[in-house]
Amino acid sequence: MTGELQPFPFSDVLLRAIAEVRSIAAEVAPTLAAEPREDLTGVLKAATALERDLGDGEAADRHELRNRLGALRGYAEMLLEQVEGDAHAELGDCLLRLVQATHSAGDLTLDSQPGRGSVTITSEPGFILAVDDRRENRELVARYLSRCGHFVVTAADGEQALATLEESDVDVVLLDLVMPGMDGREVLARIKAHPEWHATPVIVISGHQDMQGIIDCIEAGADDYLFKPFNPVLLQARIKAGIERKRWHDREDQYRQQLERSEQFIRATFGRYLSDEIVTDLLERPEGLDLGGDLREVTILMSDIRGFTTLCEQLEPTQVVTMLNRYLGAMTDIILAWNGTIDEFIGDAILAVFGAPQGRNDDADRAVQCALAMQAAVDAVNTANAAEGLPALRTAVALNTGTVIAGNIGSERRSKYGFVGHPMNVTSRIEDATGPGEVLAADSTVAALAGRATVAESRELQARGIDEALRVHLVTGYLP
Amino acid sequence: MSGRGPILLVEDNELNRDMLRRRLTRAGFTVLTAGDGREALQRMEAEQPALVLMDMNLPVLDGWNACREARANPTTRAIPIIALTAHAMAADRQNALGAGCDDYATKPIDFPALLEKIEAFCPA
């Protein structure tokens, strides 16, 4: 015999049942007839002997324990026969629990080998809902599972069970199949049909060896089953498996929600600058968010409001912001509609790119149509401005096509999808030369359009910082 | 109602003996008791019970040897014996039957099942 020997694993439940009987014995004894009173004395004597042996640890061998258990059960059963159906309902219930506890204890002493420690299964504590129409069964299960560290709530019928599921996050449901009113099958069907409960493991309990009933239930979604009277160790093992199943599901659920949240975050953050299609592409290829870049042939669009600095001096700051937001809002919608990538707003200026992160064959075409649409939309913005007593705006849009470096530029902490390269500077110069209401496109952009753009006139620009002369074209229309 | 039996109950544990005696009495049997194997053999010879319920773990003379002696004695040979053991091993059943017991019940006793066995040997 070594260490902390527990020859009697079920002792707690049994000892509690004994304590219960003992607590009411003094009160009940005088009301009993002579025979049952002697039986009660027998119960208490056998209980005391059993407790003494249990307390003795090593001294008590299995044979003695079974003798004690036999005497205790015998007296309790005799007494139960005597008090059943009469006024001693409380005593009756206590005795029934005691008898059940001796049965379970007897099964355990039967199964375990002498000298071997108790069979205990360690499990993460869970929230268990035990559904049974018989009070003694509910209490037996509740006590046993509470002793194993679980939090147990009970329900006496189907309606109560569903109400409990409504209120709490149940980990495992222990469900008796045979109940009056809404039976176990119906409760199971409702759990499995419920959007939030369907993943909650259900262990069905059948009173008899009702194999067909069990098969039906497993087909209807039950996760496990037990026959009554069940072995407490088996119950514990199944509860443990059920809790683990539930935890896996919960974690999966959490990951999914986390993923959805970060996707929403990415959409909300990038969605302001990128069209939905590009965001979806980035989400599907997260490696696209790595720092670094690649060379891309893109069409760059730059626009600004002519005379904006002067306007700002004449208006209240709140009026400036109102006007700017209305203008940028309208322009953003148009750029995204043409699948452009908005790189940034600098005050009233907009920098957008067509062809990155995703390149297409019609990047220049979309850029030109976008620029024309932007100019056309300024009228509507001005109408809204006029209604509030705000001045009309005139905007200039410049286009240029060339090869730039596109990528996430910055540091790990703060990076931004952006563009660098000579064509960016050239676009800026063209923009400087663009008049109010005009769309001015570089030679490269018009060449990419292969005649689909209507060009009103062409100009030579001698831009500062750029050696060669720049040929630009005033675009007034687009013919697909 | 009394007079069925008598049944000789051989059990050294006082509490168990008292409990089983009461239950059997209530079930309508006349019950004799003995506390060890030697006493059991003496009462079997003297009182010729209809049936013996014998615990196997007995002082003085254990149940196995008491059974063998009872079978070797012509005056007790025909008395049925049901062995009561605290062991549920298959070997125990073999031992009990090999020692001359007629049937076998495991402790803690399932009383209704025990009654059925008893009825088989001494019908009302």
XYZ file of C-alpha atoms in Angstrom:
604
model
C 0.000 0.000 0.000
C 1.543 3.221 -1.089
C 0.895 6.918 -0.839
C -2.572 8.256 -0.526
C -4.619 5.141 -1.029
C -8.257 5.671 -1.753
C -9.788 2.227 -1.733
C -13.229 3.684 -2.019
C -13.557 6.291 -4.717
C -17.243 6.934 -4.368
C -17.049 7.738 -0.691
C -17.907 11.427 -0.885
C -21.314 10.987 -2.388
C -21.965 8.090 -0.055
C -20.771 10.006 2.981
C -22.945 12.930 2.040
C -25.970 10.668 1.725
C -25.136 9.199 5.131
C -24.837 12.658 6.659
C -28.201 13.540 5.200
C -29.917 10.537 6.745
C -28.190 11.172 10.044
C -29.258 14.817 10.103
C -32.923 13.909 10.025
C -32.704 10.637 12.014
C -33.292 12.095 15.481
C -36.329 13.980 14.306
C -37.808 11.122 12.316
C -37.103 8.206 14.694
C -39.901 8.906 17.243
C -42.479 9.005 14.453
C -41.540 5.537 13.162
C -43.065 2.220 14.146
C -40.873 -0.254 16.070
C -39.588 -2.204 13.051
C -38.539 0.700 10.865
C -37.055 2.387 13.921
C -34.802 -0.634 14.407
C -33.917 -0.502 10.717
C -32.959 3.142 11.069
C -30.708 2.227 13.999
C -29.210 -0.439 11.737
C -28.586 2.110 8.970
C -26.822 4.422 11.395
C -24.747 1.625 12.938
C -23.681 0.299 9.542
C -22.892 3.853 8.417
C -20.735 4.467 11.464
C -18.863 1.213 10.880
C -18.331 2.102 7.231
C -17.077 5.578 8.059
C -14.695 4.145 10.632
C -13.258 1.741 8.075
C -12.953 4.453 5.459
C -11.205 6.725 7.934
C -8.853 3.892 8.726
C -7.452 3.933 5.241
C -5.045 1.070 5.100
C -6.700 -1.080 7.746
C -9.854 -1.502 5.741
C -9.558 -4.181 3.133
C -11.937 -4.494 0.267
C -13.706 -7.463 1.749
C -14.572 -5.540 4.901
C -15.720 -2.522 2.930
C -18.060 -4.640 0.893
C -19.455 -6.170 4.054
C -20.082 -2.708 5.487
C -21.578 -1.543 2.270
C -23.800 -4.625 2.171
C -25.078 -4.032 5.689
C -25.713 -0.366 4.992
C -27.574 -1.046 1.786
C -29.552 -3.890 3.344
C -30.771 -1.773 6.241
C -31.503 1.188 3.999
C -33.493 -0.957 1.573
C -35.433 -2.557 4.406
C -36.246 0.808 5.895
C -37.197 2.159 2.497
C -39.702 -0.672 2.040
C -41.233 0.306 5.375
C -41.500 4.055 4.846
C -42.344 4.108 1.152
C -45.670 5.679 0.405
C -46.282 7.019 3.877
C -45.639 10.388 5.444
C -41.849 10.082 5.498
C -41.153 11.455 2.055
C -37.954 13.243 3.038
C -36.521 10.157 4.735
C -37.578 8.155 1.690
C -35.702 10.443 -0.670
C -32.595 10.404 1.515
C -32.660 6.626 1.681
C -33.106 6.303 -2.045
C -30.011 8.418 -2.590
C -28.141 6.393 -0.023
C -29.114 3.143 -1.713
C -28.067 4.504 -5.109
C -24.770 5.633 -3.635
C -24.104 2.164 -2.206
C -24.844 0.645 -5.606
C -22.409 2.936 -7.364
C -19.852 2.382 -4.646
C -20.361 -1.370 -4.918
C -19.834 -1.225 -8.682
C -16.603 0.653 -8.182
C -15.187 -1.659 -5.561
C -16.128 -4.437 -7.931
C -14.329 -2.955 -10.912
C -11.171 -1.753 -9.276
C -8.316 -4.019 -8.452
C -7.289 -4.276 -4.805
C -4.397 -1.996 -3.986
C -4.898 0.161 -7.037
C -5.785 3.783 -6.518
C -9.162 5.231 -7.270
C -10.316 5.793 -10.807
C -10.530 9.509 -11.206
C -10.633 11.447 -14.410
C -9.334 14.955 -14.318
C -11.272 17.284 -16.478
C -11.566 20.972 -17.106
C -14.515 22.194 -15.045
C -17.629 22.687 -17.101
C -21.159 24.000 -16.900
C -23.410 20.943 -17.005
C -27.162 20.921 -17.452
C -28.719 17.713 -16.084
C -32.271 17.103 -17.304
C -34.274 14.386 -15.546
C -37.848 14.284 -14.295
C -36.835 12.306 -11.185
C -35.491 14.457 -8.394
C -33.277 11.760 -6.858
C -31.591 11.193 -10.221
C -30.998 14.897 -10.706
C -29.546 15.274 -7.258
C -27.353 12.225 -7.576
C -25.848 13.468 -10.834
C -25.551 17.027 -9.534
C -23.703 15.918 -6.437
C -21.420 13.603 -8.246
C -20.468 16.093 -10.942
C -20.116 19.002 -8.489
C -17.706 16.865 -6.547
C -15.622 16.534 -9.714
C -15.476 20.333 -9.890
C -18.228 20.953 -12.445
C -20.927 23.541 -12.086
C -24.217 21.731 -12.355
C -27.716 23.059 -12.924
C -30.693 20.761 -13.150
C -33.989 20.871 -14.981
C -37.024 18.732 -14.198
C -38.561 18.854 -17.673
C -37.980 19.898 -21.270
C -39.318 23.434 -20.875
C -37.026 24.116 -17.918
C -34.081 22.715 -19.847
C -34.695 25.031 -22.804
C -35.137 27.990 -20.454
C -31.763 27.234 -18.836
C -30.075 26.968 -22.224
C -31.577 30.354 -23.073
C -30.038 31.938 -19.979
C -26.629 30.324 -19.689
C -23.715 29.148 -21.749
C -24.073 25.405 -21.130
C -21.070 23.178 -21.954
C -22.732 19.770 -21.853
C -26.353 18.632 -21.585
C -27.113 15.349 -19.814
C -30.534 14.442 -21.096
C -32.917 11.787 -19.818
C -34.953 10.455 -22.738
C -38.076 9.383 -20.890
C -39.871 12.343 -19.350
C -43.493 13.350 -19.155
C -44.518 16.310 -21.323
C -41.707 17.357 -23.683
C -39.532 14.247 -23.787
C -35.785 13.965 -24.331
C -36.085 13.420 -28.080
C -37.989 16.665 -28.486
C -35.487 18.582 -26.317
C -32.639 17.105 -28.384
C -34.355 18.107 -31.628
C -34.808 21.669 -30.397
C -31.202 21.967 -29.229
C -29.858 20.700 -32.538
C -32.153 23.017 -34.511
C -31.137 26.117 -32.526
C -28.535 28.342 -34.214
C -26.577 28.950 -31.005
C -27.024 25.640 -29.199
C -26.587 23.152 -31.991
C -22.894 22.652 -31.159
C -23.549 22.041 -27.444
C -22.771 18.361 -26.795
C -25.771 16.324 -25.635
C -25.328 13.033 -23.752
C -28.588 11.111 -23.759
C -29.469 8.802 -20.891
C -31.838 5.931 -21.359
C -33.426 4.079 -18.491
C -33.369 0.676 -20.087
C -31.166 -0.928 -22.688
C -33.068 0.985 -25.333
C -30.550 0.584 -28.156
C -32.944 1.650 -30.913
C -33.815 4.825 -28.979
C -30.114 5.620 -28.570
C -29.448 5.032 -32.266
C -32.329 7.352 -33.168
C -30.912 10.026 -30.872
C -27.394 9.774 -32.260
C -28.856 10.120 -35.733
C -30.732 13.169 -34.454
C -27.465 14.743 -33.296
C -26.793 13.348 -29.809
C -23.061 13.233 -29.106
C -22.929 10.377 -26.631
C -25.127 8.124 -24.497
C -25.303 6.285 -21.174
C -27.578 3.550 -19.893
C -29.066 3.839 -16.432
C -27.886 3.050 -13.828
C -24.635 4.484 -15.124
C -21.153 3.921 -13.883
C -19.983 7.236 -12.392
C -16.511 6.913 -13.903
C -18.020 6.422 -17.341
C -20.231 9.446 -16.782
C -17.181 11.479 -15.808
C -15.270 10.348 -18.888
C -18.128 11.242 -21.207
C -18.624 14.605 -19.549
C -14.930 15.287 -20.005
C -15.080 14.403 -23.693
C -18.177 16.584 -24.065
C -16.509 19.570 -22.421
C -13.471 19.198 -24.660
C -15.703 19.093 -27.708
C -17.475 22.230 -26.562
C -14.194 24.034 -25.845
C -12.906 23.209 -29.322
C -16.039 24.569 -30.830
C -15.867 27.727 -28.702
C -12.244 28.326 -29.682
C -13.069 27.796 -33.336
C -15.893 30.254 -32.990
C -13.560 32.772 -31.385
C -10.971 32.433 -34.132
C -13.638 32.899 -36.736
C -14.915 36.035 -35.029
C -11.371 37.357 -34.662
C -10.752 36.744 -38.326
C -13.966 38.477 -39.255
C -13.045 41.407 -37.031
C -9.614 41.827 -38.581
C -11.072 41.491 -42.035
C -13.603 44.169 -41.191
C -10.772 46.296 -39.840
C -8.734 45.863 -42.998
C -11.763 46.630 -45.125
C -12.586 49.704 -43.087
C -8.991 50.946 -43.143
C -8.073 50.218 -46.749
C -11.596 50.585 -48.024
C -11.259 54.336 -47.798
C -8.423 54.286 -50.301
C -8.885 51.090 -52.272
C -11.817 49.683 -54.137
C -13.549 46.569 -52.748
C -12.008 44.423 -55.430
C -8.495 45.408 -54.435
C -9.208 44.907 -50.728
C -10.582 41.439 -51.438
C -7.473 40.645 -53.431
C -5.247 41.827 -50.581
C -7.224 39.756 -48.054
C -6.933 36.670 -50.188
C -3.198 37.155 -50.639
C -1.989 38.462 -47.269
C 1.620 38.222 -48.498
C 0.709 41.270 -50.595
C 0.839 43.264 -47.379
C 4.527 42.535 -46.847
C 6.809 45.515 -46.818
C 8.584 45.822 -50.093
C 7.558 46.711 -53.586
C 7.597 45.994 -57.251
C 7.878 47.944 -60.498
C 4.531 48.733 -62.059
C 3.342 50.445 -65.174
C 0.585 52.710 -63.865
C -1.433 55.743 -64.837
C -1.162 58.437 -62.194
C -3.981 60.893 -61.544
C -3.429 64.120 -59.622
C -6.037 66.769 -59.029
C -6.432 69.899 -56.959
C -8.809 72.784 -56.442
C -7.613 75.929 -58.182
C -7.267 78.922 -55.860
C -7.931 76.810 -52.817
C -5.469 78.743 -50.590
C -7.282 82.002 -51.323
C -10.656 80.353 -50.623
C -9.412 79.162 -47.250
C -8.522 82.697 -46.230
C -12.029 83.954 -47.047
C -14.035 81.197 -45.307
C -14.600 79.975 -41.745
C -12.614 76.810 -40.931
C -15.851 74.818 -40.514
C -17.020 76.011 -43.953
C -13.695 74.946 -45.469
C -13.999 71.472 -43.948
C -17.644 71.110 -45.062
C -16.761 72.120 -48.597
C -13.656 69.964 -48.753
C -15.431 66.891 -47.423
C -18.225 67.270 -49.931
C -15.733 67.621 -52.781
C -13.378 64.818 -51.678
C -16.351 62.539 -50.926
C -17.697 62.954 -54.450
C -14.249 62.460 -56.016
C -13.473 59.400 -53.889
C -16.674 57.690 -55.027
C -15.785 58.316 -58.655
C -12.176 57.095 -58.326
C -13.234 53.913 -56.523
C -15.978 53.339 -59.085
C -13.277 53.344 -61.814
C -11.130 50.986 -59.682
C -8.466 53.533 -58.920
C -6.277 53.359 -55.834
C -6.331 56.548 -53.801
C -2.803 57.025 -52.517
C -3.440 60.148 -50.481
C -5.216 63.434 -49.985
C -2.987 66.397 -49.295
C -5.322 69.165 -48.330
C -7.430 69.643 -51.434
C -5.115 67.584 -53.639
C -5.817 63.989 -54.603
C -3.222 61.437 -55.695
C -4.679 58.279 -57.231
C -3.154 55.469 -59.245
C -4.604 53.054 -61.794
C -2.737 49.755 -62.201
C -1.592 48.977 -58.672
C -1.818 46.899 -56.557
C -3.577 45.157 -59.464
C -2.674 45.927 -63.052
C -5.204 45.678 -65.864
C -5.169 46.232 -69.600
C -7.405 49.286 -69.416
C -5.636 51.202 -66.626
C -5.053 54.330 -68.766
C -8.573 54.123 -70.223
C -10.150 54.000 -66.778
C -7.924 56.859 -65.587
C -9.033 59.132 -68.427
C -12.711 58.298 -67.986
C -12.311 58.839 -64.262
C -10.698 62.254 -64.803
C -13.512 63.343 -67.142
C -16.132 62.066 -64.677
C -14.457 64.030 -61.888
C -14.630 67.247 -63.866
C -18.254 66.564 -64.726
C -19.088 65.951 -61.078
C -17.729 69.312 -59.920
C -20.923 70.978 -61.136
C -23.040 68.950 -58.757
C -20.668 69.810 -55.899
C -20.971 73.479 -56.783
C -24.770 73.316 -56.806
C -24.684 71.954 -53.258
C -22.148 74.605 -52.262
C -24.258 77.410 -53.701
C -27.262 76.256 -51.651
C -25.202 76.912 -48.524
C -23.763 80.188 -49.733
C -20.370 78.681 -50.460
C -18.326 79.626 -53.521
C -18.016 77.482 -56.653
C -14.911 75.319 -57.072
C -12.767 74.801 -60.145
C -10.565 71.758 -60.294
C -7.592 70.670 -62.408
C -6.832 67.007 -63.222
C -3.492 65.753 -64.568
C -2.693 62.280 -65.941
C 0.610 60.572 -66.631
C 1.566 56.981 -67.445
C 4.895 55.436 -66.456
C 6.748 52.853 -64.420
C 6.840 53.417 -60.657
C 7.775 51.423 -57.585
C 4.603 50.354 -55.824
C 4.547 48.761 -52.380
C 4.178 49.088 -48.668
C 6.560 51.850 -47.785
C 7.452 52.798 -44.245
C 8.283 50.892 -41.060
C 6.652 47.851 -39.414
C 4.759 50.183 -37.123
C 3.541 52.525 -39.771
C 3.516 51.652 -43.409
C 1.378 52.701 -46.299
C 0.757 51.381 -49.744
C 2.442 54.037 -51.827
C 4.325 54.912 -55.008
C 7.705 56.424 -55.750
C 9.510 57.245 -58.967
C 10.158 59.878 -61.574
C 6.666 59.649 -63.197
C 5.178 60.816 -59.884
C 7.178 64.053 -60.084
C 6.333 64.507 -63.746
C 2.611 64.209 -62.963
C 2.996 66.883 -60.336
C 4.562 69.225 -62.914
C 1.749 68.573 -65.415
C -0.739 69.315 -62.723
C 0.895 72.670 -62.057
C 0.300 73.524 -65.729
C -3.340 72.379 -65.831
C -5.987 75.086 -65.963
C -9.261 75.133 -64.033
C -11.798 72.652 -65.421
C -9.142 70.959 -67.570
C -7.947 67.368 -67.862
C -4.328 67.432 -69.029
C -2.726 64.098 -69.999
C 0.917 63.298 -70.734
C 1.935 61.945 -74.131
C 2.448 58.495 -72.554
C -1.182 58.314 -71.371
C -2.648 59.458 -74.670
C -0.395 56.947 -76.484
C -1.723 54.136 -74.237
C -5.281 55.120 -75.227
C -4.522 54.550 -78.896
C -6.937 57.138 -80.198
C -9.787 56.483 -77.800
C -9.295 59.902 -76.196
C -10.587 63.111 -77.767
C -7.745 65.591 -77.666
C -8.656 69.280 -78.077
C -5.116 70.652 -78.172
C -1.522 69.719 -77.369
C 1.099 71.766 -75.486
C 4.846 71.672 -74.818
C 5.774 72.076 -71.170
C 9.152 73.225 -69.961
C 8.808 71.944 -66.418
C 11.406 72.810 -63.795
C 13.595 69.947 -62.641
C 12.886 68.038 -65.846
C 15.418 68.275 -68.646
C 13.486 67.300 -71.769
C 10.392 69.122 -72.900
C 7.045 67.503 -71.949
C 4.295 67.068 -74.471
C 0.826 67.183 -72.897
C -2.709 66.998 -74.317
C -5.956 68.554 -73.269
C -8.443 65.677 -73.126
C -12.119 66.542 -73.582
C -13.756 63.204 -74.282
C -13.433 59.443 -74.502
C -14.664 57.126 -77.257
C -14.656 53.461 -76.382
C -46.075 -15.627 8.495
C -43.293 -17.856 9.612
C -42.261 -21.405 9.101
C -40.587 -21.352 5.699
C -37.116 -22.679 6.018
C -35.541 -22.708 8.394
C -32.566 -21.004 6.761
C -29.195 -21.128 8.473
C -27.344 -17.834 8.006
C -23.583 -18.145 8.596
C -21.934 -14.750 8.898
C -19.316 -13.538 11.346
C -20.012 -9.859 10.837
C -22.626 -8.984 13.406
C -24.163 -6.055 11.527
C -24.499 -8.011 8.321
C -25.845 -11.026 10.132
C -28.441 -8.920 11.921
C -29.435 -7.155 8.726
C -29.846 -10.324 6.657
C -31.654 -12.094 9.518
C -34.176 -9.276 9.676
C -34.715 -9.120 5.971
C -35.163 -12.872 5.647
C -37.497 -12.946 8.641
C -39.550 -10.206 7.059
C -39.647 -12.162 3.842
C -41.294 -14.989 5.812
C -38.424 -17.279 6.694
C -37.397 -18.770 10.004
C -33.753 -17.857 10.379
C -31.037 -19.613 12.398
C -27.611 -18.037 12.684
C -24.019 -19.101 13.183
C -20.871 -16.982 13.501
C -18.187 -19.387 12.215
C -17.736 -22.516 10.084
C -17.524 -24.944 12.979
C -20.725 -23.661 14.597
C -22.410 -23.808 11.192
C -21.618 -27.528 10.771
C -22.917 -28.274 14.289
C -26.214 -26.475 13.617
C -26.615 -28.091 10.201
C -26.285 -31.515 11.751
C -28.539 -30.762 14.705
C -31.272 -28.709 13.059
C -31.293 -29.826 9.417
C -32.070 -26.368 7.877
C -33.760 -26.232 4.472
C -30.947 -24.055 3.155
C -27.625 -22.543 4.271
C -26.414 -19.034 3.355
C -22.687 -19.154 4.046
C -20.184 -16.343 4.100
C -16.840 -17.697 2.882
C -14.665 -15.494 5.020
C -15.224 -17.041 8.435
C -13.139 -17.455 11.566
C -12.295 -20.852 13.162
C -13.217 -22.801 10.033
C -13.663 -20.885 6.782
C -16.561 -21.275 4.387
C -14.696 -23.330 1.797
C -13.646 -25.980 4.334
C -17.011 -25.940 6.086
C -18.635 -26.699 2.709
C -16.273 -29.604 2.024
C -16.925 -31.072 5.461
C -20.682 -30.681 5.083
C -20.537 -32.557 1.765
C -18.444 -35.327 3.292
C -20.939 -35.870 6.120
C -23.958 -38.039 5.099
C -26.310 -36.199 7.502
C -25.585 -32.772 5.949
C -24.700 -33.781 2.375
C -28.132 -32.930 0.916
C -28.572 -29.502 2.515
C -28.240 -26.812 -0.208
C -25.613 -24.167 0.430
C -25.491 -20.707 -1.182
C -22.037 -19.140 -0.835
C -21.814 -15.439 -0.015
C -18.497 -13.913 -1.026
C -17.107 -10.463 -1.215
C -15.136 -11.366 -4.322
C -16.560 -11.070 -7.746
C -13.825 -12.969 -9.490
C -14.775 -15.808 -11.803
C -12.332 -18.006 -9.884
C -14.394 -17.534 -6.728
C -17.435 -18.922 -8.390
C -15.417 -21.955 -9.484
C -14.022 -22.364 -5.982
C -17.464 -22.134 -4.394
C -18.993 -24.661 -6.748
C -15.910 -26.856 -6.467
C -16.177 -26.817 -2.689
C -19.701 -28.195 -2.947
C -21.820 -25.022 -2.838
C -25.022 -25.093 -4.855
C -25.067 -21.437 -5.754
C -23.225 -18.259 -5.206
C -24.007 -14.577 -4.424
C -21.675 -11.602 -4.319
C -21.556 -8.988 -1.592
C -22.952 -6.406 -1.259
C -25.974 -8.641 -1.623
C -28.624 -7.822 -4.190
C -31.475 -8.907 -1.941
C -34.209 -9.506 -4.545
C -31.777 -11.645 -6.553
C -30.806 -13.574 -3.431
C -34.484 -14.193 -2.644
C -34.951 -15.660 -6.097
C -32.087 -18.062 -5.516
C -33.521 -19.031 -2.131
C -36.971 -19.621 -3.615
C -35.406 -22.026 -6.103
C -34.206 -24.230 -3.254
C -37.146 -23.960 -0.882
C -40.332 -23.068 -2.711
C -43.183 -21.723 -0.580
